[in-house]
Amino acid sequence: MWRLGALARLTLLYEPSTSKTTDLAVHCVRRWRRRIGRAAAGVVLLLLVGDAALYCAPLPAPPPLPRFAESTKILDRDGVVLYDAGGPGGAAESGDARYTRLGLAEIPLSMRQAVIATEDASFYDNPGISLRGILRAAVSDIRDGGPRSGGSTITQQLARNLYFAPDERSSPDPVRKLREATLALQLERAYSKDEILEQYLNRVYFGNLAYGVESAARTYFGKSARDLDLAESALLAGLLQSPADYDPMTKMDAAQARQADVLGRMADTGAISGAEADAAAAEPIALNTTPFPIAAPHFVAWVRDQLPALVGDEAVARGGLRVYTTLDAGLQRVAQDAVTWQIGKLKDHDVTDGAVVAIDPQSGEVRAMVGSADYFDAAQGGAFNAALAERQPGSSIKPIIYAAALEQGYTPATALLDIPTTLKTKRGEPYSPNNYDNTFHGVVPLREALASSYNVPAVRTLAAIGIEPALDMGRRLGITTFSDPARYDLSLALGGGEVRLLDLTAAYGALANGGARVDPIAITRVEDGDGNVIYAAPAQKDEAAVSPQTAYLLTDILSDNDARAPGFGTQSALRIANVAAKTGTTTDFRDNWTVGYSRDLAIGVWAGNADNSPMRDISGIDGAAPVWREVMLASLASRPAPAFNVPDGIERVTVCLPSGLLPTAD
């Protein structure tokens, strides 16, 4: 009789005048007649077949349970494993992926109760499908104009993940839903509830490449699932609805709100008391800070963040991927060691953190990425990735300003004034820039002004060419943070606009690449568990950001040690043959930069503090430059840097100083 009652309730949903639900359905019929018809027909068909399957005929055995999927591996450019998502602590033993599978009795009762309360409160009472859940989801889908609601039992979710292709799992097709329900009923006939729950908890996706409760516990808390307490169990159970939206690694507030919701549901089901729920919600969350086997952790995290957009959420959740990246593991080790060594030297200057990015200018492939001095030490940047953070670049932005000037007719010999200057900002306020050495140098050629990093000529040049052309130049070169021109003023010439180290390094890489834009990439291809290529990186676009002549002129200036000597001396860390470089230091010593390039590699280095606190008396040439030099020399260990190619249209002539004009007979 309960079956006929369910169908009667479904009929009432579409009668013209019984309740608010009826009014809503009638309103939906008027606007979306076809959508409602399809959804209603699918639900009715599902109920009828479900009834028949349960009560009229025996069901065949379900297909065999698929083996546990191989874990996802992230590899460097030579195929060396950087990170393996399988096994304890996130790394499989002997390089072979494996899941650490737990028996149901090994999984704490609180974890089992949290998942049941959140995902399927009637799990132990329903036949594998929930008619009430299906009806609720159908009405919600009709109301919201598309398939947005759940309604699936734990058994249905298991059937979906076991037997459906990734692109099928989210399909609203009633036939797909019918197949899912039928498979769920088959699983219920073949296995006990405890066996189904065990399979589910060992296979379900918890985010951050953690498949199964054991991997999740080790990923988020650095412990076995056997040792989870109530608060930790509730947080993990809350991830199942949307691992990305409730990721405690990046969205702690959302994760805690979801945890409180799970605890409330557990209290509603009687699994725990209200007092226990309140106590667990108030418990501090201690995320995993124990180092686990991983190389280039910031780079790996960046790669993991990109995977869903490249291959889809379902492919990521299924696992078994082989992700081939651009990283040079040897250069990465050099970069990490250089940062660790330099930050140790600069402790007395209140420097705790550093970052490095190295990019191949021709391909855009990221060869190294160090995001902090120590991924596992919050006092040295920790998991915060300074390579992707927005920070003020100081004078390292000046090549972009001068690139815009060269496009407007300036030359390396153009005479610029380095004299006491007061200009007006957009708000009409006086702005009087000063040089780092607190002196003025009179009339200087653009070459010396840029190479020696004089501030006043840079600001005067920006005032002459305009802020928008400079911003446009930055965007063309790949600076993603330059947006509304109204946000910027003349301080832009001295780094008054935040950039990312990754973007700025790519912008310098464009100069090394003859003016062609460089778009950084980290992943070259992704294969599924069967070895099929499901993503291949497209070739780098041949898109000119600046002319080859402009790129070469800037390169010639930035590699001119004589022009650099007035500002940095003749024996600075920047002096490497056929290598161009520029430093930067921000106000109050909050950021140090050195960015430079050979023909084959662009390297950017940042030094500072993750919390943006100031350093003490340390500039880019002393803070970031030694790290930059170490990494650049390592990249040139097998051969010296080749000379830069001189494009057509470049002529080298003698000019007069200080005018910058051609000499006359006099």
XYZ file of C-alpha atoms in Angstrom:
666
model
C 0.000 0.000 0.000
C 2.865 2.394 0.640
C 3.745 2.084 -3.038
C 0.286 3.179 -4.157
C 0.425 5.980 -1.618
C 3.682 7.232 -3.084
C 2.135 7.342 -6.556
C -0.908 9.107 -5.186
C 1.292 11.761 -3.621
C 3.047 12.229 -6.943
C -0.353 12.715 -8.634
C -1.357 15.324 -6.064
C 1.702 17.368 -6.967
C 0.065 18.196 -10.287
C -3.588 18.623 -9.252
C -4.666 22.220 -9.782
C -5.675 23.423 -6.328
C -4.541 21.631 -3.197
C -1.443 23.253 -1.678
C 1.495 25.624 -2.100
C 3.362 22.769 -3.749
C 0.455 22.378 -6.196
C 0.462 26.092 -6.970
C 4.196 25.965 -7.590
C 3.825 22.964 -9.889
C 1.003 24.622 -11.861
C 3.109 27.747 -12.214
C 6.038 25.649 -13.453
C 3.792 23.813 -15.917
C 2.789 27.078 -17.487
C 6.389 28.155 -17.948
C 8.245 24.891 -18.438
C 5.650 22.339 -19.593
C 8.110 20.142 -21.402
C 10.644 20.100 -18.576
C 8.027 19.115 -15.996
C 6.617 16.470 -18.265
C 9.973 14.839 -18.743
C 10.840 14.990 -15.038
C 7.435 13.687 -13.939
C 7.509 10.892 -16.476
C 10.981 9.903 -15.363
C 9.999 9.849 -11.688
C 6.819 7.851 -12.344
C 8.742 5.390 -14.491
C 11.397 5.067 -11.817
C 8.820 4.378 -9.115
C 6.939 1.836 -11.183
C 10.041 -0.077 -12.200
C 11.435 0.171 -8.690
C 8.226 -1.283 -7.257
C 8.200 -4.026 -9.827
C 11.848 -4.824 -9.267
C 11.426 -5.028 -5.529
C 8.189 -6.933 -5.312
C 7.492 -8.706 -8.588
C 10.667 -10.384 -9.844
C 14.112 -11.336 -8.570
C 16.947 -9.096 -9.706
C 20.093 -10.444 -11.351
C 23.395 -10.086 -9.574
C 25.100 -6.705 -10.102
C 28.204 -6.423 -12.278
C 31.430 -7.325 -10.453
C 32.790 -4.558 -8.271
C 35.530 -2.689 -10.142
C 38.970 -2.871 -8.601
C 40.108 0.123 -6.629
C 41.396 2.705 -9.078
C 45.073 3.456 -9.327
C 45.918 6.713 -7.633
C 46.763 9.876 -9.524
C 50.469 10.512 -10.055
C 51.975 13.923 -10.805
C 55.273 13.609 -12.690
C 58.073 15.976 -13.644
C 59.155 16.523 -17.259
C 61.328 13.390 -17.155
C 58.624 11.139 -15.692
C 59.897 11.225 -12.106
C 57.053 11.109 -9.568
C 56.616 14.394 -7.712
C 53.491 13.314 -5.828
C 51.427 10.139 -5.629
C 47.958 10.452 -4.155
C 47.753 6.809 -3.130
C 48.780 5.202 0.107
C 49.497 6.523 3.596
C 50.546 10.123 3.723
C 49.807 10.634 0.045
C 52.605 8.519 -1.424
C 52.455 4.953 -2.602
C 55.229 2.607 -1.606
C 57.730 1.529 -4.262
C 56.111 3.906 -6.724
C 53.038 1.655 -7.084
C 49.741 3.353 -6.340
C 47.544 1.717 -3.756
C 44.607 2.574 -1.580
C 44.826 1.857 2.110
C 41.532 0.067 2.468
C 39.915 -0.209 5.880
C 37.346 -2.667 7.109
C 34.160 -1.078 8.367
C 34.993 -1.985 11.963
C 38.264 -0.022 11.639
C 36.420 3.183 10.705
C 35.225 5.069 13.808
C 31.511 4.944 14.546
C 31.443 8.756 14.516
C 32.682 8.782 10.899
C 30.089 6.256 9.789
C 27.306 8.108 11.605
C 28.394 11.474 10.188
C 28.313 10.203 6.615
C 24.948 8.484 7.051
C 23.369 11.530 8.731
C 24.641 13.780 5.945
C 24.264 11.645 2.842
C 21.449 9.154 3.582
C 19.755 9.285 6.988
C 17.538 6.273 6.193
C 20.413 4.172 4.874
C 19.794 1.151 7.099
C 16.023 1.258 6.482
C 15.639 2.025 2.774
C 15.824 -0.593 -0.013
C 18.679 1.203 -1.794
C 16.543 3.967 -3.255
C 14.584 6.629 -1.406
C 11.237 7.458 -2.965
C 10.929 10.524 -0.764
C 14.387 11.733 -1.786
C 13.642 11.174 -5.464
C 10.365 13.097 -5.245
C 12.019 15.925 -3.322
C 14.829 16.144 -5.877
C 12.379 16.077 -8.799
C 10.301 18.921 -7.360
C 13.463 20.917 -6.597
C 14.825 20.342 -10.110
C 11.542 21.510 -11.638
C 11.422 24.581 -9.396
C 15.050 25.537 -10.086
C 14.859 24.940 -13.828
C 17.344 22.095 -14.016
C 19.002 19.227 -12.169
C 20.463 20.767 -9.039
C 19.282 18.568 -6.194
C 20.557 15.282 -4.881
C 18.143 12.679 -3.586
C 20.480 9.729 -4.118
C 21.054 7.197 -1.379
C 24.498 6.012 -0.405
C 23.852 2.855 -2.437
C 22.869 4.912 -5.487
C 25.983 7.050 -5.134
C 28.115 3.910 -4.929
C 26.416 2.454 -8.009
C 26.924 5.698 -9.898
C 30.627 5.888 -9.068
C 31.224 2.197 -9.740
C 29.402 1.670 -13.014
C 28.987 4.998 -14.804
C 31.455 6.922 -16.945
C 32.400 10.340 -15.532
C 30.365 12.238 -18.126
C 27.266 10.165 -17.318
C 27.199 10.625 -13.571
C 25.685 14.106 -13.533
C 23.308 13.569 -16.458
C 19.628 14.429 -15.690
C 18.459 11.798 -18.201
C 15.608 9.748 -16.599
C 16.958 6.595 -18.260
C 20.304 7.145 -16.562
C 18.530 7.648 -13.238
C 16.539 4.471 -13.794
C 19.740 2.502 -14.501
C 21.297 3.949 -11.351
C 18.292 2.927 -9.255
C 18.237 -0.557 -10.768
C 21.944 -1.049 -10.068
C 21.412 0.189 -6.510
C 18.677 -2.397 -6.016
C 20.974 -5.073 -7.406
C 23.731 -4.069 -5.001
C 21.272 -4.235 -2.108
C 20.306 -7.793 -3.048
C 23.937 -8.911 -3.443
C 25.594 -7.216 -0.458
C 24.750 -6.341 3.112
C 24.326 -2.754 4.242
C 27.632 -2.886 6.080
C 29.427 -4.152 2.970
C 27.916 -1.323 0.881
C 28.891 1.293 3.447
C 32.430 -0.112 3.619
C 32.793 0.062 -0.165
C 31.423 3.612 -0.196
C 33.717 4.924 2.534
C 36.771 3.393 0.886
C 36.014 4.834 -2.559
C 34.248 8.194 -2.179
C 36.126 11.392 -3.103
C 36.989 13.869 -0.333
C 38.880 16.459 -2.418
C 42.583 17.244 -2.734
C 43.093 13.949 -4.576
C 42.020 12.003 -1.468
C 39.966 8.924 -2.363
C 38.531 7.018 0.559
C 38.372 7.866 4.221
C 41.911 6.696 5.064
C 43.508 8.894 2.391
C 41.279 11.792 3.472
C 42.236 11.459 7.129
C 45.931 11.454 6.286
C 45.607 14.299 3.793
C 43.689 16.660 6.058
C 44.760 15.594 9.558
C 47.993 13.628 9.126
C 46.559 10.593 10.918
C 44.842 7.316 10.178
C 41.065 7.289 9.848
C 41.101 4.883 12.810
C 42.063 7.835 15.027
C 39.476 10.396 13.880
C 37.398 12.058 16.575
C 33.852 13.363 16.233
C 34.821 16.875 15.090
C 37.213 15.554 12.449
C 34.688 12.983 11.238
C 32.034 15.671 10.813
C 34.397 17.900 8.855
C 35.323 15.074 6.460
C 31.687 14.036 6.003
C 30.824 17.611 5.112
C 33.287 17.552 2.221
C 31.334 14.930 0.296
C 28.687 17.361 -0.946
C 31.279 19.635 -2.570
C 34.961 19.046 -1.786
C 36.069 22.257 -3.517
C 33.531 24.508 -1.795
C 34.283 23.180 1.697
C 38.038 22.594 1.395
C 39.475 23.435 4.845
C 42.905 23.996 3.289
C 41.630 27.061 1.440
C 38.120 27.821 2.797
C 38.194 27.164 6.513
C 35.141 29.308 7.319
C 32.988 27.404 4.823
C 34.379 24.077 6.063
C 33.516 24.908 9.670
C 30.013 26.059 8.745
C 29.475 22.798 6.882
C 30.919 20.826 9.832
C 28.395 22.472 12.161
C 25.595 21.497 9.758
C 26.763 17.858 9.794
C 26.910 17.829 13.592
C 23.398 19.269 13.709
C 22.121 16.511 11.463
C 23.817 13.885 13.623
C 22.057 15.314 16.656
C 18.734 15.276 14.775
C 19.156 11.564 14.015
C 20.003 10.789 17.651
C 23.528 9.651 16.849
C 24.924 12.259 19.250
C 23.483 14.668 21.769
C 23.133 18.393 21.271
C 25.844 18.974 23.858
C 28.213 16.666 22.003
C 27.476 18.506 18.758
C 28.205 21.875 20.368
C 31.431 20.645 21.925
C 32.671 19.175 18.640
C 31.814 22.365 16.724
C 33.870 24.387 19.211
C 36.892 22.095 18.953
C 39.856 23.769 17.187
C 40.648 22.221 13.803
C 44.266 21.111 13.554
C 45.059 20.473 9.896
C 47.946 18.321 8.752
C 51.311 20.068 9.104
C 53.445 16.916 9.051
C 55.655 16.667 5.954
C 54.627 13.877 3.620
C 56.492 12.547 0.578
C 56.146 15.252 -2.042
C 58.550 17.176 -4.255
C 57.867 20.792 -5.307
C 54.755 21.002 -3.099
C 53.670 24.492 -4.180
C 54.007 23.520 -7.826
C 52.089 20.281 -7.237
C 49.309 22.199 -5.479
C 49.138 24.595 -8.437
C 48.910 21.641 -10.821
C 46.166 20.023 -8.742
C 44.177 23.253 -8.805
C 44.292 23.273 -12.613
C 43.288 19.647 -13.177
C 39.485 19.962 -12.828
C 39.331 22.701 -15.474
C 41.487 20.669 -17.874
C 40.004 17.172 -17.520
C 36.805 17.665 -15.504
C 35.819 17.047 -11.892
C 34.698 13.491 -12.574
C 38.028 12.422 -14.076
C 39.843 13.889 -11.084
C 37.493 12.130 -8.680
C 37.883 8.805 -10.456
C 41.676 8.938 -10.037
C 44.283 6.883 -11.839
C 45.573 9.879 -13.783
C 49.163 10.345 -14.882
C 49.827 14.072 -14.994
C 52.961 15.000 -16.952
C 54.263 18.418 -15.949
C 56.921 20.850 -17.099
C 58.983 20.855 -13.910
C 62.742 20.263 -13.983
C 63.249 18.451 -10.667
C 66.985 19.219 -10.613
C 66.524 22.955 -11.110
C 63.705 22.882 -8.568
C 66.041 21.475 -5.919
C 68.606 24.163 -6.672
C 65.952 26.871 -6.356
C 64.588 25.515 -3.078
C 68.058 25.140 -1.591
C 69.005 28.669 -2.686
C 65.919 30.134 -1.009
C 66.536 28.161 2.197
C 70.186 29.223 2.282
C 69.485 32.913 1.623
C 66.577 33.207 4.074
C 68.812 31.675 6.727
C 71.430 34.362 6.017
C 68.853 37.167 6.239
C 67.250 36.322 9.584
C 68.869 39.367 11.170
C 67.093 41.496 8.562
C 63.673 40.101 9.536
C 63.321 38.109 6.313
C 61.427 34.815 6.636
C 60.222 33.900 3.166
C 61.184 33.681 -0.503
C 59.881 32.425 -3.831
C 61.281 31.485 -7.239
C 59.764 30.972 -10.679
C 61.706 29.755 -13.739
C 60.079 29.684 -17.195
C 61.246 28.524 -20.618
C 60.561 31.623 -22.790
C 60.002 29.662 -25.983
C 57.438 27.186 -24.653
C 56.079 28.922 -21.553
C 56.863 25.770 -19.558
C 57.451 26.399 -15.861
C 60.729 24.692 -14.955
C 60.750 25.573 -11.255
C 58.340 27.024 -8.718
C 59.243 27.594 -5.084
C 56.326 29.185 -3.247
C 57.888 29.667 0.177
C 61.014 28.986 2.173
C 59.447 25.885 3.772
C 56.078 24.413 2.741
C 55.728 22.651 6.097
C 56.692 25.594 8.320
C 54.117 28.367 8.678
C 56.792 30.633 10.147
C 58.588 30.508 6.766
C 55.625 30.977 4.471
C 54.247 27.455 4.768
C 51.678 26.428 2.156
C 51.170 30.068 1.132
C 52.409 30.332 -2.460
C 54.160 33.671 -2.862
C 54.820 32.882 -6.536
C 51.087 33.350 -7.161
C 50.477 36.131 -4.641
C 49.903 39.752 -5.615
C 52.703 41.945 -4.281
C 54.135 45.325 -5.195
C 57.106 44.870 -7.578
C 59.109 48.006 -6.827
C 61.511 48.986 -9.591
C 61.278 45.584 -11.280
C 58.244 47.006 -13.102
C 60.328 49.707 -14.809
C 61.160 47.694 -17.961
C 57.427 47.616 -18.703
C 57.186 51.407 -18.319
C 60.154 51.921 -20.609
C 58.832 49.388 -23.131
C 55.793 51.629 -23.562
C 58.110 54.641 -23.927
C 60.239 52.951 -26.594
C 57.064 52.237 -28.554
C 56.317 55.975 -28.475
C 59.647 56.913 -30.035
C 62.069 56.955 -27.127
C 65.482 55.315 -27.623
C 68.147 54.053 -25.210
C 69.958 57.351 -25.856
C 66.971 59.610 -25.106
C 68.031 62.239 -22.570
C 65.972 62.112 -19.360
C 66.044 64.495 -16.410
C 66.947 63.218 -12.974
C 66.365 66.405 -11.045
C 64.140 67.482 -8.123
C 60.621 67.115 -9.491
C 57.119 67.705 -8.187
C 54.195 66.384 -10.212
C 50.467 66.320 -9.558
C 48.588 63.112 -8.919
C 45.096 62.465 -10.309
C 43.675 63.978 -7.153
C 45.735 67.117 -7.655
C 48.091 66.338 -4.795
C 51.845 67.035 -5.132
C 54.049 64.003 -5.747
C 57.824 64.360 -5.383
C 59.675 61.109 -6.129
C 63.183 60.549 -4.850
C 65.983 58.160 -5.767
C 67.104 55.212 -3.668
C 70.478 56.890 -3.002
C 68.815 60.240 -2.164
C 70.806 62.035 -4.879
C 69.975 63.387 -8.333
C 72.065 62.666 -11.412
C 71.091 65.484 -13.772
C 70.672 64.680 -17.474
C 71.031 60.932 -18.069
C 70.346 58.668 -21.049
C 67.394 56.302 -20.791
C 69.900 53.425 -20.855
C 71.529 54.495 -17.603
C 68.248 55.577 -16.002
C 66.782 52.073 -16.441
C 69.909 49.981 -15.844
C 70.817 51.937 -12.674
C 67.165 52.128 -11.601
C 66.792 55.869 -11.101
C 63.296 56.651 -9.820
C 62.760 60.241 -10.912
C 63.294 59.651 -14.669
C 60.939 56.659 -14.529
C 58.145 58.716 -12.944
C 58.695 61.613 -15.350
C 58.607 59.178 -18.276
C 55.326 57.649 -17.071
C 53.840 61.128 -16.710
C 54.891 61.899 -20.295
C 53.601 58.711 -21.969
C 50.463 58.205 -19.848
C 49.372 55.557 -17.359
C 47.024 53.678 -19.702
C 49.727 52.903 -22.315
C 51.928 51.518 -19.529
C 49.088 49.378 -18.161
C 48.269 48.175 -21.659
C 51.891 47.196 -22.158
C 51.790 45.194 -18.927
C 48.631 43.380 -19.962
C 50.091 42.577 -23.390
C 53.155 41.099 -21.700
C 50.987 38.933 -19.443
C 50.445 40.923 -16.235
C 47.008 39.644 -15.203
C 46.508 42.035 -12.278
C 46.573 45.336 -14.178
C 42.928 46.331 -14.391
C 40.995 49.583 -14.044
C 43.266 52.556 -14.916
C 41.433 54.634 -12.312
C 43.158 52.565 -9.602
C 46.655 53.688 -10.611
C 48.690 56.852 -10.406
C 52.251 57.926 -11.113
C 53.521 55.621 -8.343
C 52.943 52.816 -10.860
C 56.440 53.572 -12.203
C 57.920 52.586 -8.831
C 55.797 49.476 -8.285
C 52.540 50.991 -7.046
C 50.459 48.231 -8.655
C 50.467 44.620 -7.450
C 51.700 41.826 -9.723
C 52.325 38.101 -9.378
C 55.870 36.759 -9.537
C 54.691 34.193 -12.091
C 53.278 36.921 -14.365
C 56.259 39.265 -14.053
C 58.684 36.454 -14.836
C 56.614 35.591 -17.921
C 56.646 39.267 -18.963
C 60.455 39.319 -18.833
C 60.360 35.989 -20.671
C 58.589 37.730 -23.543
C 61.599 40.031 -23.885
C 63.831 36.958 -24.067
C 61.423 35.521 -26.640
C 61.871 38.376 -29.101
C 58.738 40.169 -27.912
C 56.355 37.191 -28.259
C 54.016 36.786 -25.298
C 54.759 33.921 -22.906
C 51.797 32.168 -21.264
C 53.056 29.961 -18.422
C 51.982 26.311 -18.476
C 52.551 23.568 -15.918
C 50.901 20.503 -17.506
C 51.900 19.078 -20.878
C 49.510 16.113 -20.953
C 47.229 13.975 -18.802
C 46.548 10.277 -19.288
C 43.722 8.278 -17.740
C 44.175 4.928 -16.028
C 44.141 3.104 -19.366
C 46.879 5.284 -20.863
C 44.537 7.350 -23.036
C 45.562 10.987 -23.449
C 42.640 13.045 -22.154
C 44.438 16.404 -22.236
C 47.358 17.734 -24.252
C 48.651 21.275 -23.849
C 48.187 23.417 -26.939
C 51.242 24.904 -28.592
C 52.320 28.335 -27.364
C 50.648 31.053 -29.435
C 52.931 33.175 -31.573
C 51.434 36.439 -30.326
C 53.611 39.553 -30.383
C 53.389 41.576 -27.188
C 56.062 44.059 -28.291
C 58.148 44.362 -31.430
C 61.382 42.335 -31.652
C 63.257 45.649 -31.790
C 61.726 46.931 -28.539
C 62.420 43.606 -26.839
C 66.046 43.654 -27.962
C 66.661 47.259 -26.892
C 65.410 46.481 -23.373
C 67.498 43.307 -23.286
C 70.582 45.250 -24.371
C 70.033 47.780 -21.587
C 69.303 45.209 -18.876
C 72.439 43.218 -19.758
C 74.710 46.302 -19.942
C 76.952 46.103 -16.891
C 78.533 49.496 -17.623
C 75.133 51.209 -17.646
C 74.288 49.392 -14.416
C 77.528 50.365 -12.677
C 76.487 53.838 -11.397
C 73.649 52.235 -9.440
C 75.032 48.800 -8.518
C 78.773 48.841 -9.112
C 80.665 46.689 -11.573
C 80.702 43.434 -9.552
C 77.046 43.004 -8.562
C 75.192 39.682 -8.407
C 73.516 40.622 -11.690
C 76.725 40.396 -13.702
C 76.501 37.284 -15.887
C 77.486 37.365 -19.561
C 74.567 37.452 -22.004
C 72.023 37.662 -19.185
C 69.634 40.572 -18.563
C 68.280 41.430 -15.102
C 66.491 44.025 -12.982
C 65.942 44.351 -9.234
C 63.142 45.908 -7.209
C 62.589 47.065 -3.637
C 59.316 48.411 -2.239
C 58.634 51.073 0.340
C 59.453 50.038 3.908
C 61.387 47.043 2.542
C 58.277 44.851 2.327
C 59.275 43.209 -0.958
C 62.568 42.369 -2.682
C 62.652 41.316 -6.331
C 65.130 40.240 -8.961
C 63.899 39.151 -12.375
C 66.103 38.360 -15.350
C 66.685 36.062 -18.264
C 69.050 34.380 -20.631
C 67.908 33.477 -24.121
C 66.708 30.104 -22.763
C 65.340 30.777 -19.295
C 63.542 33.565 -17.402
C 63.916 33.526 -13.614
C 62.063 35.618 -11.053
C 62.822 35.776 -7.334
C 60.899 37.405 -4.488
C 61.996 37.768 -0.869
C 59.966 39.146 2.016
C 57.427 37.970 4.582
C 54.187 36.131 3.853
C 52.285 38.383 6.275
C 53.558 41.512 4.448
C 55.494 42.716 7.488
C 58.550 44.839 6.604
C 62.084 43.547 6.400
C 64.914 45.607 7.798
C 67.369 47.452 5.559
C 67.519 44.954 2.720
C 67.168 45.749 -0.982
C 66.576 43.592 -4.034
C 70.267 43.446 -4.929
C 71.141 42.014 -1.501
C 67.939 40.081 -0.737
C 66.589 38.453 -3.894
C 69.545 38.775 -6.291
C 71.819 36.144 -4.676
C 69.071 33.527 -5.068
C 68.476 34.614 -8.662
C 72.189 34.347 -9.446
C 72.459 30.859 -7.933
C 69.537 29.517 -9.970
C 70.666 31.232 -13.176
C 74.204 29.881 -12.879
C 72.827 26.390 -12.251
C 70.801 26.638 -15.452
C 73.977 27.580 -17.325
C 76.159 24.856 -15.795
C 76.311 22.782 -18.976
C 76.994 25.696 -21.337
C 77.425 29.492 -21.195
C 74.454 31.679 -22.036
C 74.226 32.232 -25.818
C 74.214 35.777 -27.135
C 70.816 37.347 -27.761
C 69.663 37.435 -31.371
C 69.764 40.919 -32.934
C 66.622 41.506 -35.001
C 66.486 43.398 -38.265
C 66.114 47.149 -37.894
C 68.629 47.566 -35.086
C 71.645 49.795 -35.731
C 74.334 50.535 -33.156
C 75.772 54.066 -33.433
C 77.775 56.498 -31.297
C 75.818 59.356 -29.714
C 76.750 62.461 -27.785
C 76.112 62.800 -24.088
C 74.140 64.277 -22.553
C 71.939 65.160 -25.548
C 71.615 61.647 -26.962
C 71.938 63.046 -30.466
C 74.260 61.990 -33.273
C 77.675 63.673 -33.141
C 78.458 66.506 -35.527
C 81.786 67.677 -36.971
C 82.219 69.766 -33.830
